[in-house]
mmCIF file of C-alpha atoms in Angstrom:
data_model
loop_
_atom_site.group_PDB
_atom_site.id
_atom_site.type_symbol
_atom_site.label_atom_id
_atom_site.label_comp_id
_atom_site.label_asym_id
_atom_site.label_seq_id
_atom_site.Cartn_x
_atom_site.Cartn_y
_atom_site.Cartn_z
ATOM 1 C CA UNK A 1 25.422 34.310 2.005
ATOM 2 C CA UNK A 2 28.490 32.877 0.723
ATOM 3 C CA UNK A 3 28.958 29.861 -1.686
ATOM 4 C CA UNK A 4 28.821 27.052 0.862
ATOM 5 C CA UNK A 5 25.910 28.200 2.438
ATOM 6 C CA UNK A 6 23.991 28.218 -1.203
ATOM 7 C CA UNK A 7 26.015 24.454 -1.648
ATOM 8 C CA UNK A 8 23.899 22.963 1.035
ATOM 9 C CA UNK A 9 20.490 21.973 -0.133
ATOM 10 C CA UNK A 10 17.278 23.164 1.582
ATOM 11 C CA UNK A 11 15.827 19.568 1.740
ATOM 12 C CA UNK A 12 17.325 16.042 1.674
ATOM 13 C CA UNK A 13 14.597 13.597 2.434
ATOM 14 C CA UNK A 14 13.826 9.938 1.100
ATOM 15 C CA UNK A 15 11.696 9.836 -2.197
ATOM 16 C CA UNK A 16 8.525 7.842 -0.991
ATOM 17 C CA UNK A 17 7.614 6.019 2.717
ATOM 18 C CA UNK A 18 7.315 7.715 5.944
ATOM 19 C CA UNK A 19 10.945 8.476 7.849
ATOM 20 C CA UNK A 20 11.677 10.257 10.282
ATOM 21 C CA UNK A 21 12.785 13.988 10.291
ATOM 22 C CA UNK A 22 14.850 16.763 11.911
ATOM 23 C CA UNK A 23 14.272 20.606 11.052
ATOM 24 C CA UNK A 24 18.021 21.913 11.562
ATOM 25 C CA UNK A 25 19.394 25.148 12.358
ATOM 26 C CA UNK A 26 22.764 26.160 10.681
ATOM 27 C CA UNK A 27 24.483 29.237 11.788
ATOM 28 C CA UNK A 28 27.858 30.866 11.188
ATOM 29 C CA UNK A 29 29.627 30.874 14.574
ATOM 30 C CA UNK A 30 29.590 34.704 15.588
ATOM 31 C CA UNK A 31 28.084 35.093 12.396
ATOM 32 C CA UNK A 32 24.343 36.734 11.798
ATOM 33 C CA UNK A 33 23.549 34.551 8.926
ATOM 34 C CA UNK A 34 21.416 31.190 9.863
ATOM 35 C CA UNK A 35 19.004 29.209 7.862
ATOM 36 C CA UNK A 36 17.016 26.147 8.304
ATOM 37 C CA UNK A 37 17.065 23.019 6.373
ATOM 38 C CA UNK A 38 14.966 19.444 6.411
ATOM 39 C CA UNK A 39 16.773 16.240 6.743
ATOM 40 C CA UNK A 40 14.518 12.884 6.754
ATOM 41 C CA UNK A 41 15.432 9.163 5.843
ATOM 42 C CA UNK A 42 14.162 6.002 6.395
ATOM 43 C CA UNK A 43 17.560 4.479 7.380
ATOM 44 C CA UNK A 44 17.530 6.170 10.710
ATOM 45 C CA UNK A 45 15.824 4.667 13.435
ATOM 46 C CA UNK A 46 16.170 7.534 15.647
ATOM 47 C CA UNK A 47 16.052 11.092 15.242
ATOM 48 C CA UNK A 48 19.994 11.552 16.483
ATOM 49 C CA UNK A 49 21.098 9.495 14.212
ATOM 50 C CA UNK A 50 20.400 11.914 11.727
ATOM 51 C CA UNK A 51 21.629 14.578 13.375
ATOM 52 C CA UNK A 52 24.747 12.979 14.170
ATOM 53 C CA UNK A 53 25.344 12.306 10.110
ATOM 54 C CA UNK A 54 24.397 16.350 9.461
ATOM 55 C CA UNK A 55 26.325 17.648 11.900
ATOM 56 C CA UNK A 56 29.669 17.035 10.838
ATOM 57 C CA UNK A 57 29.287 17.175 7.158
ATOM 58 C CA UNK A 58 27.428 20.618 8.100
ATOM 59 C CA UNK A 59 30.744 21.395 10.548
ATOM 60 C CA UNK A 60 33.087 20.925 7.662
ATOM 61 C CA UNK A 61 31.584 23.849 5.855
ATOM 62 C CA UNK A 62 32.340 26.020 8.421
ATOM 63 C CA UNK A 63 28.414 26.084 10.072
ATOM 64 C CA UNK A 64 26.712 25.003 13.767
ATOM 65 C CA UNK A 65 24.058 22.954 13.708
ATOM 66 C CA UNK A 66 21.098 23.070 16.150
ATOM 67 C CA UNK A 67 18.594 20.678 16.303
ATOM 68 C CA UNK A 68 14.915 22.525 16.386
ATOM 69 C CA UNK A 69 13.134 19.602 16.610
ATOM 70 C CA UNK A 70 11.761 16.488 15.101
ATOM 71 C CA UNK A 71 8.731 14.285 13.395
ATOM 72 C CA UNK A 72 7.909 12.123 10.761
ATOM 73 C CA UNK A 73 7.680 13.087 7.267
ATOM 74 C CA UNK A 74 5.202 10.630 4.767
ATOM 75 C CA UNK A 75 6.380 11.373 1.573
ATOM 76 C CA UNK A 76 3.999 9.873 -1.619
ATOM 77 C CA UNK A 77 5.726 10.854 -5.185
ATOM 78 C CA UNK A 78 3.070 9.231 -7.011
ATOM 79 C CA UNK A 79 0.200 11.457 -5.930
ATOM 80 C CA UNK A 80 2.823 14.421 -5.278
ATOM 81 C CA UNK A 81 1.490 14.502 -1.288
ATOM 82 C CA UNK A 82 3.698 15.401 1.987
ATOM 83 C CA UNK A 83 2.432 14.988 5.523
ATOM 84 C CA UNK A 84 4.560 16.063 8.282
ATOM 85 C CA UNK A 85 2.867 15.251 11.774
ATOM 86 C CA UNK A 86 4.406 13.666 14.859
ATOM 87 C CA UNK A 87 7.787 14.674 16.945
ATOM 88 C CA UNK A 88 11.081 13.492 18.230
ATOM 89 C CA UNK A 89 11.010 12.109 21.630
ATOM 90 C CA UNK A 90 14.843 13.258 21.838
ATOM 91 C CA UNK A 91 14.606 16.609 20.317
ATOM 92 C CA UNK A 92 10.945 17.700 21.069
ATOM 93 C CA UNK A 93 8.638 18.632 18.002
ATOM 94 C CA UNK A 94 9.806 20.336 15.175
ATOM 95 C CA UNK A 95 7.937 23.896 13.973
ATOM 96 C CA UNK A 96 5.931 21.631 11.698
ATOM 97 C CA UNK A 97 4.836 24.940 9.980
ATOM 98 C CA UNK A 98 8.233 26.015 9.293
ATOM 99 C CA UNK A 99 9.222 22.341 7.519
ATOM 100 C CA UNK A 100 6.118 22.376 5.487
ATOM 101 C CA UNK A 101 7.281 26.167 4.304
ATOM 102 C CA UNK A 102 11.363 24.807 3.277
ATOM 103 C CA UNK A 103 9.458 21.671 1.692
ATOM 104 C CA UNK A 104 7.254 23.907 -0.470
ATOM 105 C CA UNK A 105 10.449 25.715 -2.362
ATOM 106 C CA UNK A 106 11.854 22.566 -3.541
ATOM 107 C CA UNK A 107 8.251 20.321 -4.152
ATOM 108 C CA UNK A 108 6.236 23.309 -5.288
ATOM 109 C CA UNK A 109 3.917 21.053 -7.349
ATOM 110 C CA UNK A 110 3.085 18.909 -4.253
ATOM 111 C CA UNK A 111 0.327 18.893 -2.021
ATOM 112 C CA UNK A 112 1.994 19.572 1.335
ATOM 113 C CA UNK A 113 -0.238 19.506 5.071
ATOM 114 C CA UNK A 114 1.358 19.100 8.984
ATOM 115 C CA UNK A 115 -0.856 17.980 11.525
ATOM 116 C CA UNK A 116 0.372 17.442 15.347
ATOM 117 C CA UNK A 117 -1.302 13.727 15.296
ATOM 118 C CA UNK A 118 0.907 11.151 16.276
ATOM 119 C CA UNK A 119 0.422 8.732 13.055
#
């Protein structure tokens, strides 16, 4: 991939509370190369409105964005522990799976489950 691609980080989420969270698809247009990233913050009160910050920040460097899905992320730095559960009424449920796999490359020392529960 080129530069910009590696410039965009695999995981931008809130360090501590539960937030909500979007699992987003960038992709070169006509291009082969994709990859998926995690986006999660407390501020938003809806999934979209993350989506709508990512997507043209993510559109400047050249990528589309698709929105796989959504949940909630709770995120507790003290005892190094993820959950990921729940889903985006909006965008359907994210791949849970797939979130907890991007999460694990940049918190490897953290305890990281997904459940589908709602809470």
């Amino acid at each position: 991939g080129g530069p910009a691609m590696a410039a965009v980080r695999d995981v931008e989420i809130d360090p501590e509370g539960t937030f909500k969270y979007i699992l987003v698809r960038l992709q070169r247009p006509g291009g082969e190369e994709q990859r998926d990233i995690v986006r999660g913050t407390k501020a938003a009160e809806f999934h979209n409105h993350i989506f709508e910050k990512v997507n043209p920040e993510m559109e400047k460097l050249g990528y589309e964005c698709k929105c796989l899905g959504g949940g909630k992320i709770d995120h507790n730095s003290k005892d190094r522990k993820i959950r990921v559960f729940g889903l985006s009424t909006g965008y359907g449920k994210a791949d849970h799976s797939v979130t907890v796999e991007i999460l694990k490359k940049v918190y490897p020392e953290y305890e990281i489950t997904w459940s589908d529960d709602k809470k």
